[in-house]
Coordinates of C-alpha atoms and ligand atoms in Angstrom, one line a residue:
M17 CA 44.8 -16.5 -30.7
S18 CA 43.9 -15.9 -34.4
A19 CA 44.4 -12.6 -36.2
G20 CA 40.6 -12.1 -36.3
E21 CA 40.3 -12.5 -32.6
S22 CA 42.9 -9.8 -31.8
S23 CA 40.4 -6.9 -32.5
P24 CA 37.6 -6.2 -30.0
V25 CA 34.9 -7.0 -32.7
G26 CA 36.7 -10.3 -33.6
R27 CA 37.0 -11.2 -29.9
A28 CA 33.3 -10.5 -29.4
C29 CA 32.3 -12.6 -32.5
A30 CA 34.5 -15.5 -31.4
G31 CA 33.0 -15.3 -27.9
R32 CA 29.4 -15.3 -29.2
L33 CA 30.3 -18.3 -31.5
R34 CA 31.7 -20.2 -28.6
Q35 CA 28.6 -19.4 -26.6
V36 CA 26.3 -20.7 -29.4
L37 CA 28.3 -23.9 -30.0
R38 CA 27.9 -24.7 -26.3
Q39 CA 24.1 -24.6 -26.5
R40 CA 22.2 -27.9 -26.9
S41 CA 19.5 -26.2 -29.1
F42 CA 22.2 -25.4 -31.7
W43 CA 23.1 -29.0 -32.1
I44 CA 19.4 -30.1 -32.2
L45 CA 18.8 -27.5 -35.0
A46 CA 21.9 -28.7 -36.9
A47 CA 20.6 -32.3 -36.7
M48 CA 17.2 -31.1 -38.0
M49 CA 18.8 -29.4 -40.9
L50 CA 20.9 -32.4 -41.7
G51 CA 17.9 -34.7 -41.6
L52 CA 15.8 -32.4 -43.8
A53 CA 18.7 -32.1 -46.3
A54 CA 19.0 -35.9 -46.4
I55 CA 15.3 -36.4 -47.0
H56 CA 15.4 -33.6 -49.6
Y57 CA 18.1 -35.3 -51.7
L58 CA 18.2 -39.0 -50.8
T59 CA 14.5 -40.1 -50.8
P60 CA 12.1 -40.1 -53.7
Q61 CA 9.0 -38.1 -53.2
I62 CA 7.8 -38.3 -49.6
R63 CA 4.3 -39.4 -49.3
L64 CA 3.6 -38.4 -45.6
L65 CA 0.2 -37.4 -46.6
P66 CA -0.8 -39.9 -49.4
F67 CA -4.0 -38.0 -50.4
L68 CA -2.0 -35.0 -51.5
T69 CA -1.6 -34.7 -55.2
D70 CA 0.8 -32.7 -57.3
P71 CA 2.2 -30.1 -57.0
L72 CA 2.4 -30.5 -53.2
G73 CA 3.6 -34.0 -53.7
R74 CA 6.7 -32.8 -55.5
H75 CA 8.9 -32.1 -52.5
A76 CA 6.7 -29.2 -51.4
V77 CA 6.1 -30.7 -48.0
E78 CA 9.9 -31.0 -47.4
R79 CA 10.4 -27.5 -48.5
I80 CA 7.7 -26.2 -46.1
A81 CA 9.3 -28.4 -43.4
F82 CA 12.4 -26.2 -43.6
L83 CA 10.3 -23.5 -41.9
L84 CA 10.4 -25.5 -38.7
P85 CA 14.1 -25.1 -38.0
V86 CA 13.8 -21.5 -39.1
A87 CA 11.2 -20.8 -36.5
A88 CA 13.0 -22.8 -33.9
A89 CA 16.3 -20.9 -34.6
T90 CA 14.5 -17.6 -34.2
F91 CA 13.1 -18.6 -30.8
A92 CA 16.5 -19.9 -29.7
F93 CA 18.9 -17.3 -31.1
G94 CA 16.7 -14.3 -32.2
R95 CA 16.5 -12.7 -35.6
G96 CA 20.1 -13.5 -36.5
G97 CA 19.6 -17.2 -35.8
G98 CA 16.4 -17.2 -37.8
I99 CA 17.9 -15.5 -40.9
S100 CA 21.0 -17.8 -40.8
A101 CA 18.7 -20.9 -40.7
L102 CA 16.6 -19.5 -43.5
T103 CA 19.7 -18.8 -45.6
L104 CA 21.1 -22.2 -45.0
S105 CA 17.7 -23.8 -45.9
L106 CA 17.7 -21.9 -49.2
L107 CA 21.2 -22.9 -49.9
I108 CA 20.2 -26.6 -49.3
M109 CA 17.0 -26.3 -51.5
M110 CA 18.3 -24.3 -54.4
P111 CA 20.6 -26.9 -56.1
R112 CA 17.8 -29.5 -56.1
A113 CA 15.3 -27.0 -57.5
L114 CA 17.6 -25.8 -60.3
F115 CA 19.6 -28.9 -61.2
V116 CA 17.7 -32.1 -60.0
S117 CA 14.0 -31.3 -60.2
P118 CA 12.2 -32.2 -63.4
Y119 CA 10.1 -29.0 -62.9
P120 CA 12.8 -26.4 -62.1
I121 CA 10.5 -23.4 -62.5
D122 CA 7.8 -24.8 -60.2
A123 CA 10.5 -26.0 -57.7
S124 CA 12.2 -22.6 -57.7
S125 CA 8.9 -20.8 -57.2
E126 CA 8.1 -23.0 -54.2
T127 CA 11.6 -22.3 -52.8
V128 CA 11.1 -18.5 -53.2
A129 CA 7.7 -18.8 -51.6
V130 CA 9.3 -20.7 -48.6
A131 CA 11.9 -17.9 -48.4
I132 CA 9.2 -15.2 -48.3
V133 CA 7.1 -17.1 -45.7
G134 CA 10.3 -17.9 -43.7
Y135 CA 11.2 -14.2 -43.7
L136 CA 7.7 -13.3 -42.4
V137 CA 7.9 -16.1 -39.8
V138 CA 11.2 -14.7 -38.5
G139 CA 9.8 -11.2 -38.4
M140 CA 6.6 -12.2 -36.5
I141 CA 8.4 -14.4 -34.0
E142 CA 11.0 -11.6 -33.4
T143 CA 8.3 -9.0 -32.9
Q144 CA 6.5 -11.2 -30.4
E145 CA 9.8 -12.0 -28.5
R146 CA 10.8 -8.4 -28.4
E147 CA 7.4 -7.4 -27.0
K148 CA 7.8 -10.2 -24.4
R149 CA 11.3 -8.9 -23.6
L150 CA 10.0 -5.3 -23.3
R151 CA 7.2 -6.4 -21.0
Q152 CA 9.7 -8.3 -18.8
E153 CA 12.0 -5.3 -18.7
A154 CA 9.2 -3.0 -17.8
V155 CA 8.2 -5.3 -15.0
Q156 CA 11.8 -5.5 -13.8
R157 CA 12.1 -1.7 -13.9
L158 CA 8.9 -1.4 -11.9
R159 CA 10.2 -3.9 -9.4
A160 CA 13.5 -2.0 -9.2
A161 CA 11.8 1.3 -8.7
N162 CA 9.6 -0.3 -6.0
A163 CA 12.7 -1.6 -4.3
V164 CA 14.2 1.9 -4.3
T165 CA 11.0 3.7 -3.2
A166 CA 10.5 1.2 -0.4
M167 CA 13.7 2.6 1.1
L168 CA 12.2 6.1 1.0
T169 CA 9.7 5.3 3.6
K170 CA 12.1 3.4 5.9
S171 CA 13.4 6.5 7.6
L172 CA 12.4 10.1 8.1
D173 CA 16.0 11.0 8.8
R174 CA 17.1 12.5 5.5
R175 CA 20.7 11.3 5.5
E176 CA 19.8 7.7 6.5
M177 CA 17.0 7.7 3.8
L178 CA 19.3 9.0 1.1
D179 CA 22.1 6.6 2.0
G180 CA 19.7 3.6 1.7
V181 CA 18.2 4.9 -1.6
L182 CA 21.6 5.5 -3.2
E183 CA 22.9 2.1 -2.3
R184 CA 19.7 0.4 -3.7
T185 CA 19.8 2.6 -6.9
L186 CA 23.4 1.7 -7.6
D187 CA 22.5 -2.0 -7.2
V188 CA 19.4 -1.8 -9.4
V189 CA 21.1 0.2 -12.3
G190 CA 24.4 -1.6 -11.9
A191 CA 26.6 1.4 -11.5
A192 CA 29.9 1.4 -9.6
A193 CA 29.8 4.8 -7.9
G194 CA 27.4 7.5 -7.1
C195 CA 26.4 10.3 -4.8
I196 CA 23.5 12.6 -4.0
Y197 CA 23.8 16.4 -3.8
L198 CA 21.3 18.6 -2.1
V199 CA 20.4 22.2 -2.9
E200 CA 21.2 24.3 0.1
A201 CA 19.6 27.7 -0.1
G202 CA 21.5 29.7 2.6
H203 CA 21.8 33.4 2.7
G204 CA 23.7 33.7 -0.7
A205 CA 23.1 32.0 -4.0
P206 CA 21.9 28.3 -3.7
V207 CA 24.7 25.7 -4.0
L208 CA 24.8 21.9 -4.2
T209 CA 26.4 20.2 -1.3
L210 CA 27.3 16.5 -1.0
A211 CA 24.9 14.6 1.2
V212 CA 25.9 10.9 0.7
G213 CA 28.2 9.0 -1.5
H214 CA 29.1 5.4 -2.4
G215 CA 31.9 3.7 -4.3
A216 CA 35.0 5.3 -5.7
L217 CA 34.2 9.0 -5.6
P218 CA 36.5 11.8 -6.8
D219 CA 38.8 13.4 -4.1
V220 CA 37.0 16.7 -4.5
L221 CA 33.8 15.1 -3.5
Q222 CA 35.3 13.3 -0.6
E223 CA 36.5 16.7 0.7
G224 CA 32.9 17.9 0.6
G225 CA 33.3 20.3 -2.3
A226 CA 30.2 22.3 -3.1
V227 CA 29.0 22.8 -6.7
G228 CA 27.4 26.0 -7.9
L229 CA 24.1 25.9 -9.8
G230 CA 24.9 25.6 -13.5
D231 CA 28.5 24.4 -13.0
G232 CA 29.4 21.2 -14.8
P233 CA 26.9 18.5 -15.6
I234 CA 25.8 18.2 -11.9
G235 CA 25.2 21.9 -11.6
R236 CA 23.5 22.0 -15.0
A237 CA 21.1 19.1 -14.1
A238 CA 20.1 21.1 -11.0
E239 CA 19.7 24.4 -13.0
V240 CA 17.6 23.1 -15.9
G241 CA 15.9 20.2 -14.1
E242 CA 16.8 17.7 -16.8
V243 CA 19.0 14.6 -16.9
V244 CA 22.6 15.4 -18.1
A245 CA 24.7 12.5 -19.4
V246 CA 28.5 12.6 -20.0
S247 CA 30.5 9.8 -21.5
A248 CA 34.3 9.4 -22.1
G249 CA 33.8 9.4 -25.9
D250 CA 32.5 13.0 -25.7
S251 CA 35.7 15.0 -26.1
Q252 CA 34.1 18.3 -24.7
Q253 CA 33.2 16.6 -21.5
V254 CA 36.4 14.6 -20.8
E255 CA 37.6 17.0 -18.1
V256 CA 34.4 16.4 -16.2
L257 CA 35.1 12.8 -15.9
E258 CA 38.7 13.4 -15.0
G259 CA 37.9 13.7 -11.4
W260 CA 36.0 10.5 -11.5
V261 CA 39.1 8.4 -12.1
G262 CA 38.5 5.5 -14.4
M263 CA 34.9 6.2 -15.0
N264 CA 33.5 5.8 -18.6
S265 CA 30.2 7.6 -18.2
L266 CA 28.3 9.7 -15.7
L267 CA 24.6 10.6 -15.3
A268 CA 23.3 13.5 -13.3
V269 CA 19.6 13.2 -12.5
P270 CA 17.6 16.1 -10.9
L271 CA 15.6 15.2 -7.8
K272 CA 12.4 17.2 -8.3
S273 CA 9.3 17.9 -6.3
R274 CA 6.6 19.9 -7.9
D275 CA 9.1 21.4 -10.5
E276 CA 11.5 22.5 -7.7
V277 CA 14.9 20.9 -7.9
L278 CA 15.9 19.8 -4.4
G279 CA 19.0 17.8 -5.3
V280 CA 20.9 15.8 -7.9
L281 CA 21.5 12.1 -8.0
V282 CA 24.9 11.3 -9.7
L283 CA 25.8 7.8 -11.0
A284 CA 29.1 6.8 -12.7
D285 CA 30.5 3.6 -14.1
P286 CA 33.9 2.5 -15.4
E287 CA 32.5 0.2 -18.1
R288 CA 28.9 0.7 -19.1
R289 CA 27.2 3.5 -20.8
F290 CA 23.8 4.5 -19.5
E291 CA 20.9 3.6 -21.8
S292 CA 17.7 5.4 -22.4
Q293 CA 15.8 2.8 -20.2
D294 CA 18.2 3.6 -17.4
V295 CA 17.5 7.3 -17.8
E296 CA 13.7 6.6 -17.7
L297 CA 14.0 4.5 -14.6
L298 CA 16.3 7.0 -12.9
M299 CA 14.0 9.9 -13.7
A300 CA 11.1 8.0 -12.1
I301 CA 13.3 7.2 -9.1
G302 CA 14.5 10.8 -9.0
G303 CA 10.8 12.0 -8.8
E304 CA 10.1 9.7 -5.9
I305 CA 13.3 10.8 -4.0
G306 CA 12.3 14.5 -4.7
V307 CA 8.9 13.9 -3.1
A308 CA 10.5 12.1 -0.1
L309 CA 12.9 15.0 0.3
E310 CA 10.1 17.4 0.4
N311 CA 8.3 15.3 3.0
A312 CA 11.5 15.1 5.1
R313 CA 11.8 18.9 4.8
L314 CA 8.3 19.4 6.0
Y315 CA 8.8 16.9 8.8
E316 CA 12.0 18.7 9.9
S317 CA 10.4 22.1 9.9
M318 CA 7.4 20.7 11.8
R319 CA 9.8 19.2 14.4
F320 CA 11.7 22.4 14.6
Y321 CA 8.4 24.3 15.1
V322 CA 7.2 21.9 17.8
G323 CA 10.6 22.3 19.5
Q324 CA 10.4 26.1 19.4
V325 CA 6.9 26.2 20.7
T326 CA 7.7 23.7 23.5
R327 CA 10.8 25.7 24.5
A328 CA 8.8 29.0 24.4
Q329 CA 6.1 27.4 26.6
E330 CA 8.7 26.2 29.1
D331 CA 10.3 29.6 29.3
E332 CA 7.0 31.2 29.8
R333 CA 6.1 28.7 32.6
K334 CA 9.4 29.3 34.2
R335 CA 9.0 33.1 34.1
I336 CA 5.5 32.9 35.6
A337 CA 6.6 30.5 38.3
R338 CA 9.4 32.8 39.2
E339 CA 7.2 35.8 39.3
L340 CA 4.6 34.0 41.5
H341 CA 7.4 33.0 43.8
D342 CA 9.3 36.3 43.9
E343 CA 6.3 38.7 43.9
T344 CA 2.9 37.2 44.6
T345 CA 4.1 34.7 47.3
Q346 CA 6.2 37.4 49.0
D347 CA 3.3 39.8 49.0
L348 CA 1.0 37.2 50.5
I349 CA 3.6 36.3 53.2
A350 CA 3.9 40.0 54.1
L351 CA 0.2 40.4 54.2
S352 CA -0.2 37.3 56.5
R353 CA 2.5 38.7 58.8
R354 CA 0.9 42.1 59.0
L355 CA -2.5 40.5 59.9
E356 CA -0.8 38.5 62.5
A357 CA 1.0 41.5 64.0
L358 CA -2.2 43.5 63.9
N359 CA -3.9 40.8 65.8
D360 CA -1.1 40.5 68.4
E361 CA -0.4 44.2 68.9
G362 CA -3.8 45.8 68.4
E363 CA -4.8 46.5 72.0
G364 CA -8.4 47.3 72.6
L365 CA -9.6 45.3 69.6
S366 CA -12.8 43.5 70.3
N367 CA -12.9 39.7 70.2
A368 CA -15.1 39.8 67.2
V369 CA -12.5 41.9 65.2
R370 CA -9.7 39.6 66.4
K371 CA -11.6 36.6 65.1
R372 CA -12.2 38.3 61.8
L373 CA -8.5 39.1 61.5
A374 CA -7.6 35.5 62.2
G375 CA -10.1 34.4 59.6
L376 CA -8.5 36.8 57.1
Q377 CA -5.1 35.5 57.9
E378 CA -6.3 31.9 57.4
L379 CA -7.6 32.9 54.0
V380 CA -4.3 34.5 53.0
E381 CA -2.4 31.3 54.1
E382 CA -4.8 29.3 52.0
A383 CA -4.2 31.5 49.0
L384 CA -0.4 31.3 49.6
R385 CA -0.6 27.5 49.6
G386 CA -2.6 27.6 46.4
V387 CA -0.2 29.9 44.7
R388 CA 2.8 27.7 45.8
R389 CA 1.1 24.6 44.5
F390 CA 0.3 26.3 41.2
S391 CA 3.9 27.5 40.8
Q392 CA 5.3 24.1 41.7
N393 CA 3.2 22.6 39.0
L394 CA 4.3 25.2 36.5
R395 CA 7.9 24.6 37.2
P396 CA 9.1 23.0 40.5
S397 CA 12.1 24.8 41.8
A398 CA 13.4 21.3 43.0
L399 CA 13.8 20.3 39.3
D400 CA 16.3 23.1 38.6
D401 CA 17.9 23.1 42.0
L402 CA 18.0 19.4 43.1
G403 CA 17.3 17.5 39.9
L404 CA 14.8 15.0 38.4
L405 CA 14.7 12.5 41.3
A406 CA 14.0 15.2 43.9
A407 CA 11.2 16.7 41.7
L408 CA 9.7 13.2 41.1
E409 CA 9.8 12.4 44.8
G410 CA 8.0 15.7 45.5
M411 CA 5.4 14.8 42.8
A412 CA 4.9 11.3 44.2
A413 CA 4.4 12.8 47.7
V414 CA 1.7 15.2 46.4
Q415 CA 0.0 12.4 44.6
R416 CA -0.1 10.3 47.8
E417 CA -1.4 13.2 49.9
E418 CA -4.0 14.4 47.4
S419 CA -5.4 11.1 46.0
G420 CA -4.4 8.6 48.7
V421 CA -3.0 6.3 46.1
A422 CA 0.2 4.4 47.1
T423 CA 2.8 6.1 44.8
E424 CA 6.3 4.8 44.9
L425 CA 9.5 6.1 43.3
R426 CA 12.1 3.4 42.4
V427 CA 15.6 4.2 41.1
E428 CA 17.7 1.6 39.3
G429 CA 21.4 2.0 38.1
Q430 CA 23.9 4.6 39.0
K431 CA 22.0 7.8 40.0
R432 CA 23.3 11.0 38.3
R433 CA 22.2 14.4 37.1
L434 CA 21.1 14.5 33.5
P435 CA 21.2 17.4 31.0
P436 CA 18.6 20.0 32.0
E437 CA 16.4 19.4 28.8
V438 CA 16.4 15.6 29.5
E439 CA 15.4 16.1 33.1
L440 CA 12.7 18.6 32.2
T441 CA 11.3 16.3 29.4
L442 CA 11.2 13.3 31.7
F443 CA 9.5 15.3 34.5
R444 CA 6.9 16.7 32.1
I445 CA 6.1 13.2 30.8
A446 CA 5.8 11.8 34.4
Q447 CA 3.6 14.8 35.2
E448 CA 1.2 14.0 32.3
A449 CA 1.3 10.2 33.0
L450 CA 0.3 10.8 36.7
S451 CA -2.4 13.2 35.6
N452 CA -3.8 10.5 33.3
V453 CA -3.7 7.9 36.2
R454 CA -5.6 10.3 38.4
R455 CA -8.2 11.1 35.8
H456 CA -8.7 7.8 34.0
A457 CA -7.1 4.8 35.8
Q458 CA -8.9 4.4 39.2
S459 CA -5.8 2.5 40.3
A460 CA -4.7 1.5 43.8
R461 CA -0.9 1.6 43.2
I462 CA 1.4 3.7 41.0
A463 CA 5.1 3.0 40.5
I464 CA 7.5 5.5 38.9
T465 CA 10.8 3.9 38.0
V466 CA 13.9 5.8 36.8
R467 CA 16.5 3.4 35.3
F468 CA 19.9 4.9 34.7
G469 CA 21.7 2.9 31.9
D470 CA 25.2 3.3 30.5
G471 CA 24.2 5.4 27.5
D472 CA 20.5 6.0 28.2
V473 CA 17.9 6.7 30.8
E474 CA 14.4 5.2 31.1
L475 CA 11.4 6.5 32.9
I476 CA 8.5 4.0 33.5
V477 CA 5.2 5.0 35.0
E478 CA 2.9 2.0 35.8
D479 CA -0.5 1.7 37.3
D480 CA -2.8 -1.2 38.1
G481 CA -5.9 0.6 37.0
K482 CA -8.6 -0.1 34.4
G483 CA -6.3 0.3 31.3
F484 CA -7.5 1.1 27.8
S485 CA -7.0 0.0 24.2
V486 CA -4.0 1.8 22.8
P487 CA -4.6 3.0 19.2
A488 CA -2.1 1.8 16.6
R489 CA -0.9 5.4 16.2
L490 CA -0.9 7.7 19.2
S491 CA -1.0 10.7 16.9
D492 CA -4.6 9.7 15.9
M493 CA -5.6 10.7 19.4
A494 CA -4.8 14.4 18.7
T495 CA -7.7 14.6 16.3
L496 CA -10.0 13.6 19.1
G497 CA -8.7 16.5 21.2
K498 CA -6.7 14.2 23.5
L499 CA -3.3 15.8 23.6
G500 CA -1.6 14.2 26.6
L501 CA -0.1 11.0 25.2
V502 CA 0.7 12.8 21.8
G503 CA 2.5 15.6 23.7
M504 CA 4.5 13.0 25.7
L505 CA 5.5 11.3 22.5
E506 CA 6.5 14.6 20.8
R507 CA 8.5 15.6 23.8
A508 CA 10.4 12.3 23.8
R509 CA 11.0 12.6 20.0
L510 CA 12.4 16.1 20.4
L511 CA 15.3 14.6 22.3
G512 CA 15.6 11.7 19.8
G513 CA 14.0 9.4 22.3
S514 CA 11.1 7.0 22.1
L515 CA 7.9 6.5 24.0
A516 CA 5.8 3.3 24.3
V517 CA 2.4 3.0 25.9
E518 CA 1.4 -0.5 26.9
S519 CA -2.1 -1.1 28.1
S520 CA -5.3 -3.1 27.6
P521 CA -8.7 -3.0 29.3
G522 CA -8.4 -4.3 32.8
Q523 CA -4.7 -4.8 32.7
G524 CA -3.3 -1.4 34.0
T525 CA -1.1 0.9 32.0
R526 CA 2.6 1.2 31.5
V527 CA 4.3 4.2 29.9
V528 CA 8.0 3.8 29.0
V529 CA 10.2 6.6 27.8
R530 CA 13.7 6.0 26.7
V531 CA 16.2 8.8 26.0
A532 CA 19.9 8.3 25.0
V533 CA 22.3 10.4 27.1
Q534 CA 26.0 10.6 26.9
Q535 CA 27.8 9.3 30.0
S536 CA 29.7 12.3 31.4
Ligands
ATP622 N1 -3.3 5.5 32.9 C1 -4.4 5.4 32.1 N2 -5.4 4.5 32.5 C2 -6.5 4.4 31.8 N3 -6.7 5.1 30.6 C3 -5.8 5.9 30.2 C4 -4.6 6.1 30.9 N4 -3.8 7.0 30.3 C5 -4.5 7.4 29.2 N5 -5.7 6.7 29.2 C6 -6.7 6.8 28.1 O1 -6.1 7.4 27.0 C7 -6.8 8.6 26.6 C8 -5.9 9.6 26.0 O2 -5.1 10.1 27.0 P1 -4.5 11.6 26.8 O3 -3.7 12.0 28.0 O4 -3.9 11.7 25.4 O5 -5.8 12.5 26.7 P2 -6.8 13.0 27.9 O6 -6.1 12.7 29.2 O7 -8.1 12.4 27.7 O8 -6.8 14.5 27.6 P3 -5.7 15.6 27.8 O9 -5.4 16.1 26.5 O10 -6.3 16.6 28.8 O11 -4.5 14.9 28.4 C9 -7.6 9.0 27.8 O12 -8.8 9.7 27.4 C10 -7.9 7.7 28.5 O13 -9.1 7.1 27.9
MG623 MG1 -4.1 13.3 29.6

């Protein structure tokens, strides 16, 4: 290794030179230069264009021809290459103009003119190339931002979404490590807590350390809502990078939605410094992540709200069902017994009165059956006492009796009791599915299947009725005031499960609910 190569600058220059020497265009340019120099010194006047008269005839064409390798070198190696080729051309032309040409003043002026035009040519080509490069970079950045934002819509689960986005961002920007902090506004002052991380993160982060607003570059980015950059060369910031072992620079980008900072994206790299284009790109990505976080927050609160309302509705139904059972049903039973006793014991009652008493008792029995049916629908006691299968069996029996449609309950897999909320959800979905069959399907057979899997349970309600065209999104039905299928879907989702409705006109309908359950 030579002395010049031992310094980093020397090494970089030698590397660049080796790279240039390996390119074919360099050797083509060298041959062009050599050829032009030979023509310039060895031939008499060239008469490529015989009609040209002096002064163009006096080697002017050859001098202008030197602009060709200058332009080609600018295209191939940029401004440096163009200026080098121009300098070399002038060095070749000058001796002839000064010492060989019979008209040294004219020849020197021509050479200077070529130098000026050459310089302009290099400038123009360079500007054009830079614009092309900037355009390409802008397109690349747009593609990169699109690739990242595509991840934002892949999942409504916040952690899953952030994980995908962070991985893609590190890829796109070319950073070795990174993490995303989220602002948690608990009861006290808001703090930043680590949500996801990739690459070699500092130990403090891996232990889940929270950062106060305004603390260090990450806290500052969250507080002021601006990008904060730290690099190893900045002596005041060195301690910040200490935790990030081996990193050369760090960038903290706020994740904002409508001026509110919801988190901070942190990127770090052991070698590269982040450029202004990176900052621009990351700010755009940060804005998109901010909006996605806001959406996820709204979605989570909506889910929470739906969960609360459903739970409150179930509690209310349970309370009413119990009250009907404990109070109203008991009162009606007592009333019926008294009427019966009155009829049995009341001597001297006329036949007409006895008949009316029996009629009254019949009415009370009818009301009792109605109240029992209503309370069973509200919340069948079998569901809590005997479980889902018993409640479904009861429901199927009522369906057979009331509508005369053959309704069958099938059980597959190892029967077992499920968590109460799962049993209640599956029961409610089956209830709505059967109500739909009764109201819309005109079917002859209904099959209810419960399949107990290892880690999940499936409920399938099938009919062979008239079917219907299922919309692409079930939630669209809610706007038409049809809430049954949407309600089934929401109930399944509240348990992290899924619901599929398969149907088409004339082909019957199949509703499949799947919920994951731990094997106890
Ligand atoms: N088993 C089925 N067979 C045929 N059509 C059905 C069946 N289930 C649902 N549908 C169709 O899908 C539509 C939406 O059902 P959904 O339960 O959401 O609303 P709905 O039953 O009309 O009203 P509600 O809000 O009272 O339940 C129904 O109006 C009906 O046209
Ligand atoms: Mg319905």
